[in-house]
CSV table of C-alpha atoms in Angstrom, one decimal:
chain,number,residue,atom,x,y,z
A,117,MET,CA,-97.4,37.9,61.3
A,118,THR,CA,-99.7,40.7,62.4
A,119,ALA,CA,-102.5,41.0,64.9
A,120,ASP,CA,-104.9,41.6,62.1
A,121,ASP,CA,-104.4,38.2,60.5
A,122,GLY,CA,-105.0,36.4,63.8
A,123,GLY,CA,-101.3,36.0,64.7
A,124,THR,CA,-101.9,37.2,68.3
A,125,SER,CA,-104.7,34.7,68.8
A,126,ARG,CA,-102.6,31.9,67.4
A,127,ALA,CA,-99.7,32.9,69.6
A,128,VAL,CA,-101.9,32.9,72.7
A,129,ARG,CA,-103.4,29.5,71.8
A,130,ALA,CA,-100.0,28.0,70.9
A,131,THR,CA,-98.5,28.7,74.3
A,132,GLY,CA,-101.7,27.5,76.1
A,133,GLU,CA,-101.9,30.9,77.8
A,134,ASP,CA,-105.3,32.3,78.9
A,135,SER,CA,-106.0,35.8,80.2
A,136,SER,CA,-104.8,34.8,83.7
A,137,GLY,CA,-101.3,34.0,82.3
A,138,ALA,CA,-101.4,30.2,82.9
A,139,ARG,CA,-99.0,28.3,80.7
A,140,GLY,CA,-99.9,25.1,78.8
A,141,ALA,CA,-97.9,22.0,78.7
A,142,ASP,CA,-96.9,22.5,75.1
A,143,ALA,CA,-95.1,25.8,75.7
A,144,SER,CA,-91.7,24.2,75.9
A,145,ALA,CA,-92.2,21.8,73.0
A,146,GLY,CA,-88.9,21.4,71.0
A,147,ARG,CA,-86.8,23.0,73.7
A,148,SER,CA,-84.1,21.3,75.7
A,149,ASP,CA,-84.7,20.2,79.3
A,150,ARG,CA,-82.3,22.7,80.5
A,151,ASP,CA,-84.1,25.6,78.8
A,152,ALA,CA,-87.4,24.3,80.1
A,153,SER,CA,-86.2,24.1,83.6
A,154,HIS,CA,-84.8,27.6,83.4
A,155,LYS,CA,-88.1,28.9,82.1
A,156,ASP,CA,-90.2,27.1,84.7
A,157,ALA,CA,-88.1,28.0,87.7
A,158,PRO,CA,-88.8,31.8,87.8
A,159,HIS,CA,-92.6,31.3,87.6
A,160,ARG,CA,-92.9,29.5,90.9
A,161,GLY,CA,-91.6,32.4,93.0
A,162,VAL,CA,-91.9,35.5,90.8
A,163,GLU,CA,-95.3,36.6,92.1
A,164,GLY,CA,-94.0,36.6,95.7
A,165,GLU,CA,-90.8,38.2,94.5
A,166,ALA,CA,-92.8,41.0,92.9
A,167,ALA,CA,-94.7,41.6,96.1
A,168,ASP,CA,-91.5,41.6,98.1
A,169,GLU,CA,-89.8,44.2,95.8
A,170,GLY,CA,-92.8,46.2,94.9
A,171,GLY,CA,-92.4,45.3,91.3
A,172,ASP,CA,-94.9,44.5,88.5
A,173,PRO,CA,-95.6,40.8,88.5
A,174,ILE,CA,-96.1,40.6,84.8
A,175,ALA,CA,-92.9,42.6,84.1
A,176,LEU,CA,-90.9,40.3,86.4
A,177,ARG,CA,-92.4,37.3,84.6
A,178,LEU,CA,-91.3,38.7,81.3
A,179,GLU,CA,-87.8,39.4,82.7
A,180,ALA,CA,-87.6,35.8,84.0
A,181,LEU,CA,-88.7,34.4,80.7
A,182,ILE,CA,-86.2,36.4,78.7
A,183,LEU,CA,-83.3,35.9,81.0
A,184,GLY,CA,-84.1,32.3,81.6
A,185,ALA,CA,-83.3,32.4,85.3
A,186,GLU,CA,-84.5,34.0,88.5
A,187,ARG,CA,-83.0,36.9,90.4
A,188,ARG,CA,-80.6,35.4,92.9
A,189,TYR,CA,-77.6,37.7,93.5
A,190,THR,CA,-76.7,41.2,94.5
A,191,PRO,CA,-73.8,42.8,92.5
A,192,PHE,CA,-71.4,42.0,95.2
A,193,GLN,CA,-72.5,38.3,95.5
A,194,ALA,CA,-72.4,38.0,91.7
A,195,ALA,CA,-68.8,39.3,91.5
A,196,ARG,CA,-67.8,37.0,94.3
A,197,ALA,CA,-69.4,34.0,92.7
A,198,ALA,CA,-67.6,34.9,89.4
A,199,GLY,CA,-64.3,35.3,91.2
A,200,VAL,CA,-63.7,38.9,90.1
A,201,SER,CA,-63.3,42.1,92.0
A,202,MET,CA,-66.3,44.3,92.5
A,203,ASP,CA,-64.4,47.1,90.8
A,204,LEU,CA,-63.8,45.0,87.6
A,205,ALA,CA,-67.4,43.7,87.7
A,206,SER,CA,-68.7,47.3,87.8
A,207,ARG,CA,-66.5,48.3,84.9
A,208,PHE,CA,-67.9,45.4,82.8
A,209,TRP,CA,-71.5,46.1,83.7
A,210,ARG,CA,-71.2,49.8,83.0
A,211,ALA,CA,-69.4,49.1,79.7
A,212,MET,CA,-72.4,46.8,78.7
A,213,GLY,CA,-74.7,49.7,79.4
A,214,PHE,CA,-76.3,48.5,82.6
A,215,ALA,CA,-77.2,51.0,85.3
A,216,ASP,CA,-75.8,50.8,88.9
A,217,ILE,CA,-78.4,49.1,91.1
A,218,GLY,CA,-76.7,49.4,94.4
A,219,GLN,CA,-76.9,46.0,96.2
A,220,ALA,CA,-80.4,45.0,95.1
A,221,LYS,CA,-80.9,41.3,94.4
A,222,ALA,CA,-81.4,41.6,90.7
A,223,LEU,CA,-78.7,39.4,89.0
A,224,THR,CA,-78.9,35.9,87.7
A,225,GLU,CA,-76.6,32.9,87.0
A,226,ALA,CA,-76.2,34.3,83.5
A,227,ASP,CA,-74.7,37.5,84.9
A,228,VAL,CA,-72.2,35.5,86.9
A,229,LEU,CA,-71.3,33.4,83.9
A,230,ALA,CA,-70.8,36.5,81.7
A,231,LEU,CA,-68.4,38.0,84.3
A,232,ARG,CA,-66.6,34.7,84.6
A,233,ARG,CA,-66.1,34.4,80.9
A,234,LEU,CA,-64.8,38.0,80.4
A,235,ALA,CA,-62.4,37.6,83.4
A,236,GLY,CA,-61.3,34.2,82.1
A,237,LEU,CA,-60.3,35.7,78.7
A,238,VAL,CA,-58.2,38.2,80.5
A,239,GLU,CA,-56.6,35.6,82.8
A,240,ALA,CA,-55.8,33.4,79.9
A,241,GLY,CA,-54.0,36.3,78.1
A,242,LEU,CA,-56.4,36.2,75.2
A,243,LEU,CA,-57.6,39.8,75.9
A,244,SER,CA,-56.1,42.6,77.9
A,245,GLU,CA,-58.4,44.1,80.5
A,246,PRO,CA,-59.0,47.3,78.5
A,247,MET,CA,-59.8,45.1,75.5
A,248,ALA,CA,-62.3,43.0,77.5
A,249,VAL,CA,-64.0,46.3,78.6
A,250,GLN,CA,-64.1,47.3,74.9
A,251,VAL,CA,-65.7,44.0,74.0
A,252,ALA,CA,-68.3,44.6,76.7
A,253,ARG,CA,-69.0,48.1,75.5
A,254,SER,CA,-69.3,47.4,71.8
A,255,THR,CA,-71.5,44.4,72.4
A,256,GLY,CA,-73.7,46.4,74.8
A,257,GLN,CA,-74.1,49.4,72.6
A,258,THR,CA,-75.0,47.3,69.5
A,259,THR,CA,-77.5,45.0,71.2
A,260,ALA,CA,-79.1,47.9,73.1
A,261,ARG,CA,-80.1,49.6,69.9
A,262,LEU,CA,-81.3,46.3,68.5
A,263,ALA,CA,-83.4,45.5,71.6
A,264,ASP,CA,-84.9,49.0,71.6
A,265,TRP,CA,-85.9,48.7,67.9
A,266,GLN,CA,-87.4,45.3,68.5
A,267,ILE,CA,-89.6,46.4,71.4
A,268,ASP,CA,-90.5,49.9,70.0
A,269,SER,CA,-91.4,48.7,66.5
A,270,PHE,CA,-91.6,45.0,66.1
A,271,LEU,CA,-93.3,43.9,69.3
A,272,GLU,CA,-95.5,46.9,69.6
A,273,GLY,CA,-96.9,46.2,66.1
A,274,LEU,CA,-97.7,42.6,67.0
A,275,THR,CA,-99.6,43.5,70.1
A,276,GLU,CA,-101.9,46.0,68.4
A,277,PRO,CA,-104.8,45.8,68.3
A,278,GLN,CA,-105.2,44.1,71.6
A,279,GLU,CA,-106.8,40.7,72.1
A,280,PRO,CA,-110.4,41.1,73.5
A,281,GLY,CA,-110.3,40.8,77.2
A,282,MET,CA,-106.5,41.0,77.4
A,283,THR,CA,-104.1,43.8,78.0
A,284,ARG,CA,-101.2,44.5,75.8
A,285,THR,CA,-98.8,43.3,78.5
A,286,GLU,CA,-100.7,40.0,78.8
A,287,ILE,CA,-100.4,39.5,75.1
A,288,THR,CA,-96.7,40.3,75.1
A,289,TYR,CA,-95.8,37.3,77.3
A,290,PRO,CA,-96.9,34.5,74.9
A,291,LEU,CA,-95.5,36.4,71.9
A,292,VAL,CA,-92.1,36.8,73.5
A,293,GLU,CA,-92.2,33.1,74.5
A,294,LEU,CA,-92.7,32.1,70.9
A,295,LEU,CA,-90.4,34.6,69.3
A,296,LEU,CA,-87.5,34.5,71.8
A,297,PRO,CA,-85.8,31.3,70.6
A,298,GLU,CA,-86.2,32.1,66.9
A,299,LEU,CA,-84.8,35.6,67.3
A,300,GLU,CA,-81.9,34.3,69.4
A,301,GLU,CA,-80.9,31.8,66.7
A,302,PHE,CA,-81.3,34.4,64.0
A,303,LEU,CA,-79.1,36.9,65.9
A,304,ILE,CA,-76.4,34.3,66.3
A,305,TYR,CA,-76.6,33.4,62.6
A,306,VAL,CA,-76.2,37.0,61.4
A,307,TRP,CA,-73.4,37.7,63.9
A,308,ARG,CA,-71.5,34.7,62.7
A,309,ARG,CA,-71.9,35.8,59.1
A,310,GLN,CA,-70.8,39.3,59.8
A,311,LEU,CA,-67.8,38.0,61.9
A,312,ALA,CA,-66.8,35.8,59.0
A,313,ALA,CA,-66.9,38.7,56.6
A,314,ALA,CA,-65.0,41.0,58.9
A,315,THR,CA,-62.4,38.4,59.5
A,316,GLY,CA,-61.9,37.8,55.8
A,317,ARG,CA,-61.3,41.5,55.3
A,318,VAL,CA,-58.7,41.7,58.1
A,319,VAL,CA,-56.7,38.6,57.0
A,320,GLN,CA,-56.4,40.1,53.5
A,321,ALA,CA,-54.6,43.1,54.9
A,322,GLN,CA,-51.1,43.3,53.5
A,323,ASP,CA,-49.5,43.9,56.9
A,324,ASP,CA,-50.3,44.1,60.6
A,325,ALA,CA,-50.6,47.9,60.5
A,326,GLU,CA,-53.5,47.6,58.0
A,327,MET,CA,-55.5,45.6,60.4
A,328,VAL,CA,-56.1,48.7,62.5
A,329,ASP,CA,-55.2,51.6,60.2
A,330,ARG,CA,-56.6,50.7,56.8
A,331,ARG,CA,-56.9,52.5,53.5
A,332,LEU,CA,-60.6,52.8,52.8
A,333,ALA,CA,-63.0,54.9,50.8
A,334,VAL,CA,-65.4,56.6,53.2
A,335,GLY,CA,-68.7,58.3,52.2
A,336,PHE,CA,-71.3,60.4,53.9
A,337,ALA,CA,-74.8,60.9,52.5
A,338,ASP,CA,-76.8,63.7,54.0
A,339,LEU,CA,-80.4,64.8,53.5
A,340,VAL,CA,-80.7,68.5,52.5
A,341,GLY,CA,-82.9,70.7,54.7
A,342,PHE,CA,-83.6,68.1,57.4
A,343,THR,CA,-83.7,70.7,60.1
A,344,ARG,CA,-86.5,72.5,58.3
A,345,LEU,CA,-88.3,69.3,57.9
A,346,THR,CA,-88.3,68.6,61.6
A,347,ARG,CA,-90.3,71.8,62.1
A,348,ARG,CA,-92.7,71.1,59.3
A,349,LEU,CA,-93.5,67.4,59.6
A,350,GLU,CA,-95.4,65.6,62.3
A,351,GLU,CA,-93.3,63.3,64.5
A,352,GLU,CA,-94.7,60.2,62.9
A,353,GLU,CA,-94.1,61.5,59.4
A,354,LEU,CA,-90.6,62.4,60.3
A,355,GLY,CA,-89.9,59.0,61.8
A,356,GLU,CA,-91.3,57.3,58.6
A,357,LEU,CA,-89.0,59.5,56.4
A,358,VAL,CA,-85.9,58.7,58.4
A,359,GLU,CA,-86.7,55.0,58.5
A,360,ALA,CA,-87.3,55.0,54.7
A,361,PHE,CA,-84.0,56.8,54.1
A,362,GLU,CA,-82.0,54.5,56.4
A,363,THR,CA,-83.5,51.4,55.0
A,364,THR,CA,-82.9,52.5,51.4
A,365,ALA,CA,-79.3,53.5,52.2
A,366,ALA,CA,-78.6,50.3,54.1
A,367,ASP,CA,-79.9,48.1,51.3
A,368,LEU,CA,-78.0,50.0,48.6
A,369,VAL,CA,-74.7,50.0,50.5
A,370,ALA,CA,-75.0,46.2,51.2
A,371,ALA,CA,-76.1,45.3,47.7
A,372,HIS,CA,-73.1,47.0,46.1
A,373,GLY,CA,-70.4,45.7,48.4
A,374,GLY,CA,-70.0,48.4,50.9
A,375,ARG,CA,-70.4,48.5,54.7
A,376,LEU,CA,-72.8,50.7,56.5
A,377,ILE,CA,-70.9,52.1,59.5
A,378,LYS,CA,-73.7,54.1,61.1
A,379,THR,CA,-76.8,56.1,60.6
A,380,LEU,CA,-77.5,59.5,62.2
A,381,GLY,CA,-81.1,60.2,61.3
A,382,ASP,CA,-80.5,62.5,58.3
A,383,GLU,CA,-77.1,61.1,57.5
A,384,VAL,CA,-75.4,57.8,56.8
A,385,LEU,CA,-71.8,56.9,56.9
A,386,TYR,CA,-70.5,54.0,54.8
A,387,ALA,CA,-67.1,52.6,53.8
A,388,ALA,CA,-65.8,50.5,50.9
A,389,ASP,CA,-62.5,48.7,50.2
A,390,ASP,CA,-62.1,50.4,46.8
A,391,ALA,CA,-63.0,53.7,45.2
A,392,GLY,CA,-65.1,52.1,42.4
A,393,THR,CA,-67.5,50.5,44.9
A,394,ALA,CA,-67.8,53.7,46.9
A,395,ALA,CA,-68.5,55.8,43.8
A,396,GLU,CA,-71.2,53.4,42.6
A,397,ILE,CA,-72.9,53.5,46.0
A,398,GLY,CA,-72.8,57.3,46.2
A,399,LEU,CA,-74.3,57.7,42.7
A,400,ARG,CA,-76.9,55.0,43.3
A,401,LEU,CA,-78.1,56.8,46.5
A,402,ILE,CA,-78.6,60.0,44.5
A,403,GLU,CA,-80.3,58.2,41.6
A,404,THR,CA,-82.6,56.2,43.8
A,405,LEU,CA,-83.7,59.0,46.1
A,406,THR,CA,-84.2,61.5,43.2
A,407,HIS,CA,-87.0,59.3,42.0
A,408,ASP,CA,-88.7,59.3,45.4
A,409,GLU,CA,-91.0,62.3,45.6
A,410,THR,CA,-91.2,61.9,49.4
A,411,MET,CA,-87.5,62.4,49.9
A,412,PRO,CA,-85.6,65.7,50.0
A,413,GLU,CA,-82.5,66.3,48.0
A,414,LEU,CA,-79.3,64.4,48.9
A,415,ARG,CA,-75.6,65.4,49.1
A,416,VAL,CA,-72.8,62.9,49.1
A,417,GLY,CA,-69.1,63.4,49.9
A,418,ILE,CA,-66.4,60.6,49.5
A,419,ALA,CA,-62.8,60.6,50.5
A,420,LEU,CA,-60.0,58.0,50.2
A,421,GLY,CA,-57.2,57.4,52.7
A,422,THR,CA,-56.1,55.8,55.9
A,423,VAL,CA,-58.7,55.4,58.6
A,424,THR,CA,-58.6,54.1,62.1
A,425,THR,CA,-61.2,51.5,63.0
A,426,ARG,CA,-62.5,51.1,66.5
A,427,MET,CA,-65.6,49.2,67.7
A,428,GLY,CA,-67.1,49.1,64.2
A,429,ASP,CA,-66.6,52.9,63.7
A,430,VAL,CA,-64.1,54.8,61.6
A,431,PHE,CA,-62.0,57.8,62.6
A,432,GLY,CA,-59.4,60.1,61.2
A,433,THR,CA,-58.7,62.8,58.7
A,434,THR,CA,-60.2,60.9,55.8
A,435,VAL,CA,-63.5,60.6,57.6
A,436,ASN,CA,-63.4,64.3,58.5
A,437,LEU,CA,-62.7,65.2,54.9
A,438,ALA,CA,-65.6,63.1,53.6
A,439,SER,CA,-67.9,64.9,56.0
A,440,ARG,CA,-66.6,68.4,54.9
A,441,LEU,CA,-67.1,67.4,51.2
A,442,THR,CA,-70.7,66.5,52.0
A,443,SER,CA,-71.4,69.9,53.5
A,444,ILE,CA,-70.2,71.7,50.4
A,445,ALA,CA,-71.6,69.4,47.8
A,446,PRO,CA,-74.3,70.7,45.5
A,447,LYS,CA,-77.8,69.2,45.9
A,448,ASP,CA,-78.2,65.7,44.4
A,449,ALA,CA,-74.5,65.5,43.6
A,450,VAL,CA,-71.4,63.6,44.7
A,451,LEU,CA,-68.1,65.4,45.6
A,452,VAL,CA,-64.9,63.4,46.0
A,453,ASP,CA,-61.3,64.4,47.1
A,454,GLY,CA,-58.2,64.4,44.9
A,455,ALA,CA,-56.9,61.0,46.2
A,456,PHE,CA,-60.3,59.4,45.4
A,457,ALA,CA,-60.2,60.9,41.9
A,458,GLU,CA,-56.7,59.6,41.3
A,459,GLU,CA,-57.6,56.1,42.4
A,460,LEU,CA,-60.6,56.0,40.0
A,461,ALA,CA,-58.3,57.1,37.2
A,462,ARG,CA,-55.6,54.6,38.2
A,463,ASN,CA,-58.0,51.7,38.2
A,464,GLY,CA,-59.5,52.7,34.8
A,465,ASP,CA,-62.9,53.6,36.2
A,466,ALA,CA,-62.7,57.3,35.1
A,467,PRO,CA,-60.4,59.4,33.1
A,468,LYS,CA,-58.5,62.0,35.0
A,469,SER,CA,-59.2,64.5,32.3
A,470,GLU,CA,-62.1,64.3,29.8
A,471,ALA,CA,-60.2,66.4,27.3
A,472,GLU,CA,-57.0,64.2,27.4
A,473,ALA,CA,-59.1,61.1,27.2
A,474,ALA,CA,-60.9,62.3,24.1
A,475,ALA,CA,-57.7,63.4,22.5
A,476,SER,CA,-55.7,60.2,23.1
A,477,ALA,CA,-58.2,57.4,22.9
A,478,SER,CA,-60.7,56.0,20.5
A,479,PRO,CA,-64.4,56.5,21.2
A,480,GLU,CA,-64.7,52.8,22.2
A,481,GLU,CA,-61.9,53.2,24.8
A,482,VAL,CA,-63.5,56.4,26.2
A,483,GLU,CA,-66.8,54.6,26.6
A,484,LYS,CA,-65.3,51.9,28.8
A,485,TYR,CA,-65.0,54.4,31.7
A,486,ARG,CA,-67.8,54.0,34.3
A,487,PHE,CA,-67.6,57.5,35.8
A,488,ALA,CA,-66.7,61.0,34.8
A,489,LEU,CA,-64.7,63.6,37.0
A,490,GLN,CA,-64.9,67.3,36.8
A,491,PRO,CA,-62.5,69.5,38.9
A,492,MET,CA,-64.2,72.1,41.0
A,493,TRP,CA,-62.8,75.3,42.5
A,494,GLN,CA,-60.2,74.8,45.2
A,495,ARG,CA,-61.4,76.1,48.6
A,496,PRO,CA,-60.2,76.2,52.2
A,497,VAL,CA,-61.9,73.7,54.5
A,498,ARG,CA,-61.8,74.3,58.2
A,499,GLY,CA,-59.2,72.1,59.9
A,500,LEU,CA,-58.1,70.5,56.6
A,501,GLY,CA,-56.4,73.3,54.6
A,502,VAL,CA,-57.1,73.9,50.9
A,503,VAL,CA,-59.1,71.1,49.3
A,504,GLU,CA,-59.7,70.5,45.6
A,505,PRO,CA,-63.0,68.7,45.2
A,506,TRP,CA,-64.1,66.8,42.1
A,507,LEU,CA,-67.6,66.4,40.9
A,508,LEU,CA,-68.3,62.7,40.3
A,509,THR,CA,-71.0,61.7,37.8
A,510,ARG,CA,-72.0,58.6,35.9
A,511,ARG,CA,-70.5,58.6,32.4
A,512,GLY,CA,-73.1,59.6,29.8
A,513,HIS,CA,-75.2,61.6,32.3
């Protein structure tokens, strides 16, 4: 839905909202009585609350709509209502990424319930206190980025151009009212799917140690000359390039069975459970972006080994090695480490030596290999000693 096709007008009409912000009776159609009461309650006193606190009435109405409850508690009152110490409450809130607000009355029943739930998990022995703080931090960091993207890109696009006679802020309210329940349900669906996939990977680990320190193939893909591009391109052009790169990389990684760990503007980090999958992703990235004239060259480095996983990220020597291989890789090429090359050979995805393969196997057997490996010059790599990289290519290329 876009503003150009009348989506904004329909959104305004669907919620019964005119330019003064009055809500129609059908706004809560299909919602539970509890949700409707939560939504209605903040509207009765929010104008007066805004005047008391010197806030923006429309901003406070949006906050009340999204949170589903009115401001009732100071941080101290919320902590006391949840039955936790102020110190623990502050640790949880900071971990979730929320700023200190002193003793302003800005918290709701939902804040109290969240504190009570986290503290309850600790009291029941299901989580240690440090782990509960980690849960708060990982959830806060992930959802903060999602929320920023939705507001900066998604919502901004839907409210442009503005409805005649209405400000963007006034248009935002009915749009949020329509989108909020749908986006909430979709977020829960995706989270459950991702949780199921992650749980499946963990339970397949051969022992308890593998659940935290796992053997993975880790790959970095890095745009060449990105710093120069930042000086040459306009900000909007640069943003579009980065978004296109991240979108392409994310789609390819997911489609071929890998996991996108994170994006860093001009660089993406991904992981795979086996070397063949990681190799396919690395080469697909090169092949895809090579055919896109708007993209600069790409370098990919992949290493195989034990990694430590924390809060959805990966750490350790294997990750550092993959990063170093990326920095020394030729343009539009994939470099891998010795362990990765050995794993490809062991699984029958590539011969360890092209000469030996040609001498000891029939042409049909040689052609069964998916990839080719070429040893490169050994070189010292800062912090990792001497490394022997291998150039990975697709067989027949």
